[in-house]
Coordinates of C-alpha atoms in Angstrom, one line a residue:
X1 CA -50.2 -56.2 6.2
X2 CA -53.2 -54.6 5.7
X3 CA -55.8 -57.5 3.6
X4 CA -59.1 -56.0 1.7
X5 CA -61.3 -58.3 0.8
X6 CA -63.7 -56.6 -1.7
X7 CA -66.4 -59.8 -2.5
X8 CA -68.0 -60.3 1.5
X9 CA -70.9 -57.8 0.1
X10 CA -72.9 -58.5 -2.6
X11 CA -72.1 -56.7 -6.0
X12 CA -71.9 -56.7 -9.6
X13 CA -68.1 -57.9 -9.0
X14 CA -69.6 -61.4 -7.7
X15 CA -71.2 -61.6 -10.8
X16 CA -68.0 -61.2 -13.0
X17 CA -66.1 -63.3 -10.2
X18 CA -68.9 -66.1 -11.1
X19 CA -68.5 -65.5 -14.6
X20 CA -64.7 -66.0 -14.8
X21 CA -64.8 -69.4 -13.0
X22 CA -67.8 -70.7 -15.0
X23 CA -66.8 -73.6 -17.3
X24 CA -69.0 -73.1 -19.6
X25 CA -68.5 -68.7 -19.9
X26 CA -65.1 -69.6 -20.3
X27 CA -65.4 -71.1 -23.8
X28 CA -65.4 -67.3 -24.8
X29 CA -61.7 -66.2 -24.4
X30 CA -62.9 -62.2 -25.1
X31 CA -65.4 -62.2 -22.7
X32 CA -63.4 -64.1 -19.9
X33 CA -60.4 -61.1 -21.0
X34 CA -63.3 -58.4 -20.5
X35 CA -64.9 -60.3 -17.0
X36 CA -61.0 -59.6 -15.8
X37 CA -60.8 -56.1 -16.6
X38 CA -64.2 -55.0 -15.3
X39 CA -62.8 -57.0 -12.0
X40 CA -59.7 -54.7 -12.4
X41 CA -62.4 -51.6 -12.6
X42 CA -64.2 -52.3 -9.8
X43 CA -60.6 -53.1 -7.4
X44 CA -59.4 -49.9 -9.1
X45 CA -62.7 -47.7 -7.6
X46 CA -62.3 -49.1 -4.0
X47 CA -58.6 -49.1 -3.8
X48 CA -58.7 -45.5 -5.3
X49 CA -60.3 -44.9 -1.7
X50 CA -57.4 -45.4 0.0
X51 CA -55.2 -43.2 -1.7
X52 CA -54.1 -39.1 -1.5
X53 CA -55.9 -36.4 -2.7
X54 CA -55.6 -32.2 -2.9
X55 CA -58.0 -29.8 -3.3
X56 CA -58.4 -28.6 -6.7
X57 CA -60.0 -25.8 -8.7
X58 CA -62.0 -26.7 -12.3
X59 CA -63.2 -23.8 -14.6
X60 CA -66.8 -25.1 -16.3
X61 CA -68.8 -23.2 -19.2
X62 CA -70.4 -21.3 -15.5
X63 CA -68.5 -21.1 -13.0
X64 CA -65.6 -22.3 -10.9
X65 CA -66.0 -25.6 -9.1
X66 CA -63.9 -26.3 -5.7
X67 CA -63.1 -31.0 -6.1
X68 CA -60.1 -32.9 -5.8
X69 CA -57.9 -35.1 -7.9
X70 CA -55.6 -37.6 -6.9
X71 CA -52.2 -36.2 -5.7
X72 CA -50.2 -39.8 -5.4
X73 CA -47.8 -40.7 -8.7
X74 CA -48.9 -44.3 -9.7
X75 CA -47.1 -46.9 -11.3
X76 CA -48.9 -50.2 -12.0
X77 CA -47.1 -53.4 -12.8
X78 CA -48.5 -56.6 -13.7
X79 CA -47.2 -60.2 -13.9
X80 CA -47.0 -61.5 -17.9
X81 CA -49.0 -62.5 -19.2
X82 CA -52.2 -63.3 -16.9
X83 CA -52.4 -59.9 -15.4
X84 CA -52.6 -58.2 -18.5
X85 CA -56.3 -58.2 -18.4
X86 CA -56.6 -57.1 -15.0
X87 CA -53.5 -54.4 -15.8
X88 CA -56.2 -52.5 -18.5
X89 CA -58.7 -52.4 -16.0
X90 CA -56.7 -50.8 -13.6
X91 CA -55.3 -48.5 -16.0
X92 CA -59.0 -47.6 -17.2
X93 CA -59.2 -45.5 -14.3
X94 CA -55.5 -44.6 -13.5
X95 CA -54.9 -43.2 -17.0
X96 CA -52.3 -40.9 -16.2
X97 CA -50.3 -43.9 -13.9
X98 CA -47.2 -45.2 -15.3
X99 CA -47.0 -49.1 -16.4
X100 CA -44.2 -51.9 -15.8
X101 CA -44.1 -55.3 -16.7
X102 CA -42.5 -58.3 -15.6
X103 CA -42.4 -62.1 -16.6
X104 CA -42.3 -64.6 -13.8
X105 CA -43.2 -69.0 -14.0
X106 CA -43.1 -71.7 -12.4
X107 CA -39.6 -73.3 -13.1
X108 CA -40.2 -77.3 -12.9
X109 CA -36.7 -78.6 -12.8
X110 CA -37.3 -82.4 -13.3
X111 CA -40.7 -82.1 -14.2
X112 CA -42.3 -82.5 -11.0
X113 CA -44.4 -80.7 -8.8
X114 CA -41.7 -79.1 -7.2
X115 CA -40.7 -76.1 -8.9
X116 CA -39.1 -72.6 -8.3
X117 CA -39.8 -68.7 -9.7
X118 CA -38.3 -67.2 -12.8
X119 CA -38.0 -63.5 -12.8
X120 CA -36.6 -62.8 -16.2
X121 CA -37.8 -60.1 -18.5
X122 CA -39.0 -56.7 -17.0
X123 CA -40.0 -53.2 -18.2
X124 CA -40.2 -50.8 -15.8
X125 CA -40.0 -47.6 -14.7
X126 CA -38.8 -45.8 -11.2
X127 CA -40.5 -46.5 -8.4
X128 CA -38.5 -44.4 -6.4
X129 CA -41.4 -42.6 -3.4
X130 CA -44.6 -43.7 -6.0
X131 CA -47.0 -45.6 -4.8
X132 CA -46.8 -49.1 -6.5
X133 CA -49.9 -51.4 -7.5
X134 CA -48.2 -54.9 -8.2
X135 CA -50.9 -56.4 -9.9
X136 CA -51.7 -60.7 -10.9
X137 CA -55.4 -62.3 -11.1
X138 CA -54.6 -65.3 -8.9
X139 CA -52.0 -65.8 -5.5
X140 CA -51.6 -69.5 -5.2
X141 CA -48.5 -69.6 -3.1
X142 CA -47.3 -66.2 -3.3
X143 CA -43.3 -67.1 -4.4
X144 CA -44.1 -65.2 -7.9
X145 CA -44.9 -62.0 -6.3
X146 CA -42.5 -62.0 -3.5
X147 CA -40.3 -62.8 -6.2
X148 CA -41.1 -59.8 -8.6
X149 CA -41.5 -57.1 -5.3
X150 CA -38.0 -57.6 -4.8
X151 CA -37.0 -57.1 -8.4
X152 CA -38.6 -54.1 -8.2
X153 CA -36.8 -52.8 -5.5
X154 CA -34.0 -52.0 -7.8
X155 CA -36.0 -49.8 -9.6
X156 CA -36.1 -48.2 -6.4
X157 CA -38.5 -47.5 -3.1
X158 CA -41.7 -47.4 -3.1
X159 CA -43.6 -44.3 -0.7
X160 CA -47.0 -47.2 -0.3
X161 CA -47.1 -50.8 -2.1
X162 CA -50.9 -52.0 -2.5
X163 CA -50.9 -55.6 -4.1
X164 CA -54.3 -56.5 -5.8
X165 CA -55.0 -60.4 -6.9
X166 CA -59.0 -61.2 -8.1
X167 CA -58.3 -64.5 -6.1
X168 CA -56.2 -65.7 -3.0
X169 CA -56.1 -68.6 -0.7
X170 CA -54.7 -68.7 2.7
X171 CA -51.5 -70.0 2.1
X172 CA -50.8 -67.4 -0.6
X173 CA -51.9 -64.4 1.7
X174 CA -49.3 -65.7 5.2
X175 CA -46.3 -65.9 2.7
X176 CA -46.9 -62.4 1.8
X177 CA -47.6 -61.5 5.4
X178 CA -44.2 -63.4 6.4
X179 CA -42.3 -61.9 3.1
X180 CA -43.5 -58.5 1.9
X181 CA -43.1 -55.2 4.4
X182 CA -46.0 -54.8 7.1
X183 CA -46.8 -51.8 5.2
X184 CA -48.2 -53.8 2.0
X185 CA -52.2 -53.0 1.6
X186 CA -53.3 -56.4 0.1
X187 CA -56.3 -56.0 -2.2
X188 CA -58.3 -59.2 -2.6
X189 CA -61.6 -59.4 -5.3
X190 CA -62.0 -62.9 -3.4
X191 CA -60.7 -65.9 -0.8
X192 CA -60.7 -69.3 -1.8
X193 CA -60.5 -72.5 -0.1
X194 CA -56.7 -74.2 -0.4
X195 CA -53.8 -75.4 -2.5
X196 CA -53.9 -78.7 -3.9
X197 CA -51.0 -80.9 -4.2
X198 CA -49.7 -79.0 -7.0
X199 CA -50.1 -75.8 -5.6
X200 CA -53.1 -74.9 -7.8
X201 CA -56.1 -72.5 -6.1
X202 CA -59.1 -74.8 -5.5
X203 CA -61.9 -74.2 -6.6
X204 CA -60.2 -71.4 -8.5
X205 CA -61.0 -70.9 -12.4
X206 CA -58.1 -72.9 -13.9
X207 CA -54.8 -71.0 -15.9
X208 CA -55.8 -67.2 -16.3
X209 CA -53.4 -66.8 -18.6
X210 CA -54.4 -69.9 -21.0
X211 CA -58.2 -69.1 -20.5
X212 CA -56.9 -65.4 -21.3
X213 CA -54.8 -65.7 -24.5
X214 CA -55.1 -69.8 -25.4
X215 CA -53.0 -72.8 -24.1
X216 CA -49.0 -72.5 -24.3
X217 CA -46.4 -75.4 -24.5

């Protein structure tokens, strides 16, 4: 697997990064939404730099002008409902990408930390030779999006998988590594210390999803 990690120079994305983990900037449930998708924006930009291009021609009010566009078919998919956020960011620049959606939790069978994923509800289209961006703001221990890639693969093959999270930890990033294809370009905003004892990313920001769209039962 191919990791990017996009933070290690300074930017304006460690200033939304700081933003969305601040206690107090997350009081304002619009603004932490908008911190994610400018996050999304900025992954979008440097992963677009990885993909394919072709030479194009563009007709202007003057003249003709020789640039290039990008020649890959896109399909972004993000994991409901925290990668929503991140999902409009990414589509901000890949406008003419197709979307999916899938639902995956944390199943807690006897309501303890031990838990397992839920794949249940998914819209999608083919990803039959399209370059796939599986999309979620945080990889704690990676089972949710192990777990989606392979529903996915029903909806066919992929031609290049790049997986983009805003944060990872360690343990997160060698279960993709020991679970995903060694093909898989993993895009990371930023790299974070651990799991706790219930497999939440310290320091990390808290629930994306609650700080996002409110607390759920």
């Amino acid at each position: 697997m191919q990791i990017h990690y996009l933070s290690e120079a300074n930017s304006v994305l460690n200033h939304f990064l700081g933003q969305i983990r601040n206690v107090n900037v997350q009081k304002d449930s619009m603004r932490f939404r908008r911190n994610i998708e400018r996050i999304g924006e900025i992954m979008a930009y440097e992963l677009s730099k990885d993909l394919h291009y072709k030479d194009i021609e563009v007709q202007t009010p003057l003249g003709i002008k020789k640039t290039t566009e990008i020649e890959d078919d896109l399909v972004l998919c993000s994991i409901l409902r925290a990668g929503l956020p991140l999902h409009l960011g990414f589509l901000n620049y890949f406008d003419s990408a197709e979307n999916g959606f899938v639902s995956a939790y944390r199943y807690h069978h006897n309501n303890d930390d031990a838990f397992e994923i839920k794949v249940e509800y998914q819209a999608v289209p083919s990803i039959e030779n399209k370059n796939l961006l599986l999309i979620d703001p945080m990889l704690a221990t990676g089972q949710s999006m192990v777990a989606v890639f392979n529903k996915l693969l029903e909806k066919g093959t992929p031609k290049e998988i790049h997986i983009a999270v805003v944060i990872a930890v360690p343990e997160g990033i060698a279960y993709l590594e020991k679970n995903l294809p060694d093909n898989c370009h993993l895009w990371v905003a930023t790299l974070d210390e651990k799991l706790n004892e219930k497999n939440y990313i310290v320091p990390g920001l808290g629930d994306a999803g609650d700080l996002a769209y409110g607390n759920k039962l």
